Amino acid sequence: MTDLIQGLYSEGEKIADTKAPAGPIDKKWTQRKFDAKLVNPANRRKLDVIVVGTGLAGGAGAATLGEAGYNVKAFCYQDSPRRAHSIAAQGGINAAKNYKGDGDSIHRLFYDTVKGGDYRSRETNVYRLAEVSADIIDQCVAQGVPFAREYGGLLDNRSFGGVQVSRTFYARGQTGQQLLIGAYQALERQIAAGTVEMFTRHEMLEVIVVDGKARGIIARDMVTGEIETHLADAVVLASGGYGNVFFLSTNAMGCNVTAAWRAHRKGAYFGNPCYTQIHPTCIPQHGDKQSKLTLMSESLRNDGRIWVPKRAEDCDKDPRQIPEEDRDYYLERIYPSFGNLVPRDIASRQAKNMCDEGRGVGPAVVELQEDGSEREVRRGVYLDFAEAISRMGKDAVSAKYGNLFDMYERITGDNPYETPMRIYPAVHYTMGGLWVDYDLQSSIPGLFVTGEANFSDHGANRLGASALMQGLADGYFVMPNTIRNYLADGPFDKLDESHPAVQEARQSVESRVERFLTMGGTRSADSYHKELGRIMWEYCGMERTEEGLKKAIGMIRDLREDFWTNLRVPGQGRELNQSLEKAGRVADFLELGELMCIDALHRRESCGGHFRAESQTEDGEALRHDDEFAYVAAWEFAGDGDGRMSAPVLHKEDLVYEFIELKQRSYK
Amino acid sequence: MNLTLKIWRQAGPQAKGSMETYQVTDISEDMSFLEMLDVLNEDLTERGEEPVAFDSDCREGICGMCGLMISGHAHGPEVTTTCQLHMRSFRDGETITIEPWRADAFPVIKDLVVDRSSFDRIIQAGGFISANTGAAPEAHSVPVPKPLADRAFESAACIGCGACVAACPNASGMLFMGAKITHLGSLPQGQPERWARVQNMVATHDAEGFGGCTNIGECSAACPKEIPLDVISTLNSDLRKSRSQRH
Ligand code: FES
């Protein structure tokens, strides 16, 4: 291991995936499924698997494992698995079906995903994702997912997120909902069949590791407050992303990093934590009491035109009074060939640039500045449908986007048929997550990680309509096939709740809960969360600098110290206590935030959603450094010392591109 | 704006609850209803009192986790979810009463939080198409006529929030159940289990303590996703047919 680097981290041994078989890329998955050991059907009943989180990845995974005959326990913090935030995805799901005959193929979806991820993802995993994508559509149709259809009764597709083929399947603006309900129904069917036992309103607070293997979890029943021990032969985390570290994001209120972070603290490496996706088309913030941000499908960019006034003094004006020649359609100007359809990271950063220049529109919000002072900035750009309405007619626009327009009007009180929408980027998805190998197994044997919770498929930037694809690919097709290789060696030694490792896990949860309840400070968990969010957004958001990140690390440490002395959690432990739930989640976000900043600081290049101001081309575009940074940063937790997290250890996994040639992205 | 809130407080499932009165001040009309409650809760926490427990998650009208009776209306005065209700729908100085969903099948857990797991059990009884992973035929092997696909989609828009039950004087779950019966029963893939599905779901619905339907229509009027009332006709017709189809 190296000495401390920049006083913040050290570097350990390199790591590599050992599970993807050698050979041509289009044969690897078939080969792996063949090599992975089988579990005799009679033995499956004797194998217990815990699944944490029941969104697309977890719900699909739990249902599939149940169908196969394993003994599954599934956990979610909501009152029903049907609520998971996968439900909110609007746009669609990609699949290489080539139903339009427009030249799509597995290889093209693979290529687009690797390129879209700015060459920071693992080829083998991405190829497999593209390979199983078509099976997902078959599976969902068989379950009754009501995808959009053409008059002939066949499935409709659209082009999405700037790709040049139509491979996106959709169900109006509610694709996530329909896919999730499909997975939910499959899961409920297994619950009825007795193969899956469902624990709703339960939150996982610790993973149990015995002799280096994941053997269960400690969970809190959020209704009774009881702390429960659940033992198993393997654990699957499908607990989603950590965008809520920014406080304001498009995530649901309850989305959190606790399950993943607790696993990280127990030895699971955290991959690329700084890779955050900021989605360009969200409804701007209205004030400082805002609790979350709402995304509108980026399909809006297919017909809407994005602009800001050319002159800052016009920003107050009614946009309809600003003549064409005084408008700056900046994406069309800077990127003539892609225009309004440039990838998410570019569209987002340019919106920020326009507002930083003082040409933003809408109400001004108070922001933290580099020097720690506050200023008021207008954070919004116009997304204008006037041209689309005159070209296609109002009815056609309404047929295509009606539900999004209604949603916009409900939230803002403005009618987008009459006045341009205002949009601004918001944190939406985290590409980073727990490091996994080709089998989706983390660095803790027996701990598998699926969906947004892992780091594996999207590199530094995720393409539109690929999150649903990955969640269901992992849940239905990948994890159930790889976990059997691990489970084939089970059932493992019978474990007792009195085992010291189990006791230790349980006690650490109990004493943490106790500590929250007895701290008796003055500030609410929410107030800390908001403050952390402001730090993260300012210094680890759309643009990151060495100086800013260093400052953020200091600020987060101070905030964390204050949190652990000054927090107030009302109520009791043995009851439904939403303040207590929140406190635990914020405590983990306060640690994750620091790691994200360290990761962002160490990656002195710009790639995908990670833009380092020091690494840009002359005309302000992201500049990658493939010679230095073509690797996954997998971080190992190094323990706590003096009430502080010790400097984490960086393990690099080199990204080897055998099948795709690395290129600088250009959308000009 | 400034508002008076009368809120149902109940310490636990067995506790006796009561309405309590609170004031909130300086509420902006751009805030959502739940953000207004967040402000109240921050206030209460600061004063050392227990915040009001209520459910919400996505806060964008799609997960179905939120749901409050607001001045006697499920999800309040607009046709939307509680989380998508904004304060511009209220007047300065107004008194708003806030209660949980009331139904035998949705017992109160605490304050405004209720247990809707009875809905999950109705789905368990048959609200699915049995298609194990990996066994699916090619998606284009069965075309679905667009009118049927559209009908399926329209009823599949249900978010399972429970407003229909809360709005119904009989606390019936027929709109929720009818939506699922119609969704799956409209599709060719849903035909093999169609008759067993309706019988099993209806039996579970009744056993869970939901009331019967007397065609009042409050359910559909309160539904944030505007599920049409005729899904209940579809349900009833399927139930009738199922009796002659089976055996
Ligand atoms: S919180 Fe999800 S629908 Fe209201």
PDB file of N, CA and C in Angstrom, chain A residues 236-270:
ATOM      1  N   VAL A 236     -28.529 -10.390  -1.440  1.00  0.00           N
ATOM      2  CA  VAL A 236     -28.525  -9.578  -2.663  1.00  0.00           C
ATOM      3  C   VAL A 236     -28.959  -8.172  -2.286  1.00  0.00           C
ATOM      4  N   LEU A 237     -28.127  -7.198  -2.588  1.00  0.00           N
ATOM      5  CA  LEU A 237     -28.534  -5.799  -2.372  1.00  0.00           C
ATOM      6  C   LEU A 237     -29.043  -5.238  -3.691  1.00  0.00           C
ATOM      7  N   ALA A 238     -30.267  -4.757  -3.655  1.00  0.00           N
ATOM      8  CA  ALA A 238     -30.853  -4.121  -4.830  1.00  0.00           C
ATOM      9  C   ALA A 238     -31.510  -2.845  -4.316  1.00  0.00           C
ATOM     10  N   SER A 239     -30.685  -2.066  -3.627  1.00  0.00           N
ATOM     11  CA  SER A 239     -31.237  -0.993  -2.795  1.00  0.00           C
ATOM     12  C   SER A 239     -31.171   0.373  -3.472  1.00  0.00           C
ATOM     13  N   GLY A 240     -30.862   0.403  -4.769  1.00  0.00           N
ATOM     14  CA  GLY A 240     -30.974   1.656  -5.504  1.00  0.00           C
ATOM     15  C   GLY A 240     -29.774   2.573  -5.369  1.00  0.00           C
ATOM     16  N   GLY A 241     -29.927   3.779  -5.863  1.00  0.00           N
ATOM     17  CA  GLY A 241     -28.826   4.731  -5.923  1.00  0.00           C
ATOM     18  C   GLY A 241     -28.822   5.695  -4.751  1.00  0.00           C
ATOM     19  N   TYR A 242     -27.825   6.594  -4.770  1.00  0.00           N
ATOM     20  CA  TYR A 242     -27.608   7.460  -3.611  1.00  0.00           C
ATOM     21  C   TYR A 242     -27.706   8.942  -3.962  1.00  0.00           C
ATOM     22  N   GLY A 243     -28.490   9.243  -5.006  1.00  0.00           N
ATOM     23  CA  GLY A 243     -28.630  10.641  -5.426  1.00  0.00           C
ATOM     24  C   GLY A 243     -29.130  11.566  -4.327  1.00  0.00           C
ATOM     25  N   ASN A 244     -29.810  11.007  -3.329  1.00  0.00           N
ATOM     26  CA  ASN A 244     -30.314  11.853  -2.250  1.00  0.00           C
ATOM     27  C   ASN A 244     -29.217  12.405  -1.347  1.00  0.00           C
ATOM     28  N   VAL A 245     -27.970  12.037  -1.588  1.00  0.00           N
ATOM     29  CA  VAL A 245     -26.884  12.679  -0.839  1.00  0.00           C
ATOM     30  C   VAL A 245     -26.896  14.181  -1.137  1.00  0.00           C
ATOM     31  N   PHE A 246     -27.475  14.557  -2.268  1.00  0.00           N
ATOM     32  CA  PHE A 246     -27.565  15.972  -2.648  1.00  0.00           C
ATOM     33  C   PHE A 246     -28.794  16.659  -2.046  1.00  0.00           C
ATOM     34  N   PHE A 247     -29.502  15.985  -1.175  1.00  0.00           N
ATOM     35  CA  PHE A 247     -30.768  16.418  -0.613  1.00  0.00           C
ATOM     36  C   PHE A 247     -31.812  16.621  -1.710  1.00  0.00           C
ATOM     37  N   LEU A 248     -31.597  17.602  -2.594  1.00  0.00           N
ATOM     38  CA  LEU A 248     -32.543  17.776  -3.678  1.00  0.00           C
ATOM     39  C   LEU A 248     -32.120  16.898  -4.850  1.00  0.00           C
ATOM     40  N   SER A 249     -33.010  16.023  -5.260  1.00  0.00           N
ATOM     41  CA  SER A 249     -32.744  15.190  -6.417  1.00  0.00           C
ATOM     42  C   SER A 249     -34.097  14.715  -6.909  1.00  0.00           C
ATOM     43  N   THR A 250     -34.095  13.952  -7.985  1.00  0.00           N
ATOM     44  CA  THR A 250     -35.367  13.414  -8.467  1.00  0.00           C
ATOM     45  C   THR A 250     -35.684  12.082  -7.793  1.00  0.00           C
ATOM     46  N   ASN A 251     -34.834  11.637  -6.884  1.00  0.00           N
ATOM     47  CA  ASN A 251     -35.107  10.400  -6.146  1.00  0.00           C
ATOM     48  C   ASN A 251     -36.323  10.574  -5.239  1.00  0.00           C
ATOM     49  N   ALA A 252     -36.881   9.450  -4.823  1.00  0.00           N
ATOM     50  CA  ALA A 252     -37.971   9.494  -3.848  1.00  0.00           C
ATOM     51  C   ALA A 252     -37.414   9.923  -2.495  1.00  0.00           C
ATOM     52  N   MET A 253     -38.308  10.352  -1.619  1.00  0.00           N
ATOM     53  CA  MET A 253     -37.882  10.856  -0.316  1.00  0.00           C
ATOM     54  C   MET A 253     -37.089   9.809   0.466  1.00  0.00           C
ATOM     55  N   GLY A 254     -37.479   8.557   0.322  1.00  0.00           N
ATOM     56  CA  GLY A 254     -36.861   7.525   1.143  1.00  0.00           C
ATOM     57  C   GLY A 254     -35.596   6.919   0.563  1.00  0.00           C
ATOM     58  N   CYS A 255     -35.266   7.216  -0.690  1.00  0.00           N
ATOM     59  CA  CYS A 255     -34.085   6.593  -1.297  1.00  0.00           C
ATOM     60  C   CYS A 255     -32.858   6.915  -0.457  1.00  0.00           C
ATOM     61  N   ASN A 256     -32.022   5.942  -0.234  1.00  0.00           N
ATOM     62  CA  ASN A 256     -30.891   6.177   0.660  1.00  0.00           C
ATOM     63  C   ASN A 256     -29.762   5.205   0.356  1.00  0.00           C
ATOM     64  N   VAL A 257     -28.618   5.470   0.974  1.00  0.00           N
ATOM     65  CA  VAL A 257     -27.430   4.666   0.686  1.00  0.00           C
ATOM     66  C   VAL A 257     -27.145   3.668   1.803  1.00  0.00           C
ATOM     67  N   THR A 258     -28.002   3.633   2.818  1.00  0.00           N
ATOM     68  CA  THR A 258     -27.647   2.901   4.032  1.00  0.00           C
ATOM     69  C   THR A 258     -27.273   1.442   3.780  1.00  0.00           C
ATOM     70  N   ALA A 259     -28.081   0.722   3.016  1.00  0.00           N
ATOM     71  CA  ALA A 259     -27.766  -0.696   2.801  1.00  0.00           C
ATOM     72  C   ALA A 259     -26.393  -0.829   2.145  1.00  0.00           C
ATOM     73  N   ALA A 260     -26.163  -0.052   1.089  1.00  0.00           N
ATOM     74  CA  ALA A 260     -24.886  -0.137   0.380  1.00  0.00           C
ATOM     75  C   ALA A 260     -23.740   0.349   1.272  1.00  0.00           C
ATOM     76  N   TRP A 261     -23.978   1.410   2.014  1.00  0.00           N
ATOM     77  CA  TRP A 261     -22.896   1.967   2.825  1.00  0.00           C
ATOM     78  C   TRP A 261     -22.521   1.048   3.972  1.00  0.00           C
ATOM     79  N   ARG A 262     -23.528   0.418   4.565  1.00  0.00           N
ATOM     80  CA  ARG A 262     -23.233  -0.530   5.651  1.00  0.00           C
ATOM     81  C   ARG A 262     -22.394  -1.696   5.094  1.00  0.00           C
ATOM     82  N   ALA A 263     -22.725  -2.117   3.881  1.00  0.00           N
ATOM     83  CA  ALA A 263     -21.945  -3.199   3.259  1.00  0.00           C
ATOM     84  C   ALA A 263     -20.531  -2.714   2.960  1.00  0.00           C
ATOM     85  N   HIS A 264     -20.420  -1.471   2.511  1.00  0.00           N
ATOM     86  CA  HIS A 264     -19.101  -0.897   2.241  1.00  0.00           C
ATOM     87  C   HIS A 264     -18.259  -0.903   3.509  1.00  0.00           C
ATOM     88  N   ARG A 265     -18.855  -0.510   4.595  1.00  0.00           N
ATOM     89  CA  ARG A 265     -18.114  -0.481   5.864  1.00  0.00           C
ATOM     90  C   ARG A 265     -17.696  -1.887   6.296  1.00  0.00           C
ATOM     91  N   LYS A 266     -18.423  -2.884   5.820  1.00  0.00           N
ATOM     92  CA  LYS A 266     -18.075  -4.262   6.173  1.00  0.00           C
ATOM     93  C   LYS A 266     -17.129  -4.910   5.159  1.00  0.00           C
ATOM     94  N   GLY A 267     -16.672  -4.146   4.171  1.00  0.00           N
ATOM     95  CA  GLY A 267     -15.678  -4.723   3.266  1.00  0.00           C
ATOM     96  C   GLY A 267     -16.012  -4.697   1.789  1.00  0.00           C
ATOM     97  N   ALA A 268     -17.217  -4.273   1.428  1.00  0.00           N
ATOM     98  CA  ALA A 268     -17.545  -4.213  -0.006  1.00  0.00           C
ATOM     99  C   ALA A 268     -16.948  -2.933  -0.592  1.00  0.00           C
ATOM    100  N   TYR A 269     -16.200  -3.071  -1.679  1.00  0.00           N
ATOM    101  CA  TYR A 269     -15.601  -1.888  -2.289  1.00  0.00           C
ATOM    102  C   TYR A 269     -16.688  -1.038  -2.939  1.00  0.00           C
ATOM    103  N   PHE A 270     -16.461   0.263  -2.926  1.00  0.00           N
ATOM    104  CA  PHE A 270     -17.402   1.194  -3.544  1.00  0.00           C
ATOM    105  C   PHE A 270     -16.787   1.685  -4.850  1.00  0.00           C
TER     106      PHE A 270
END
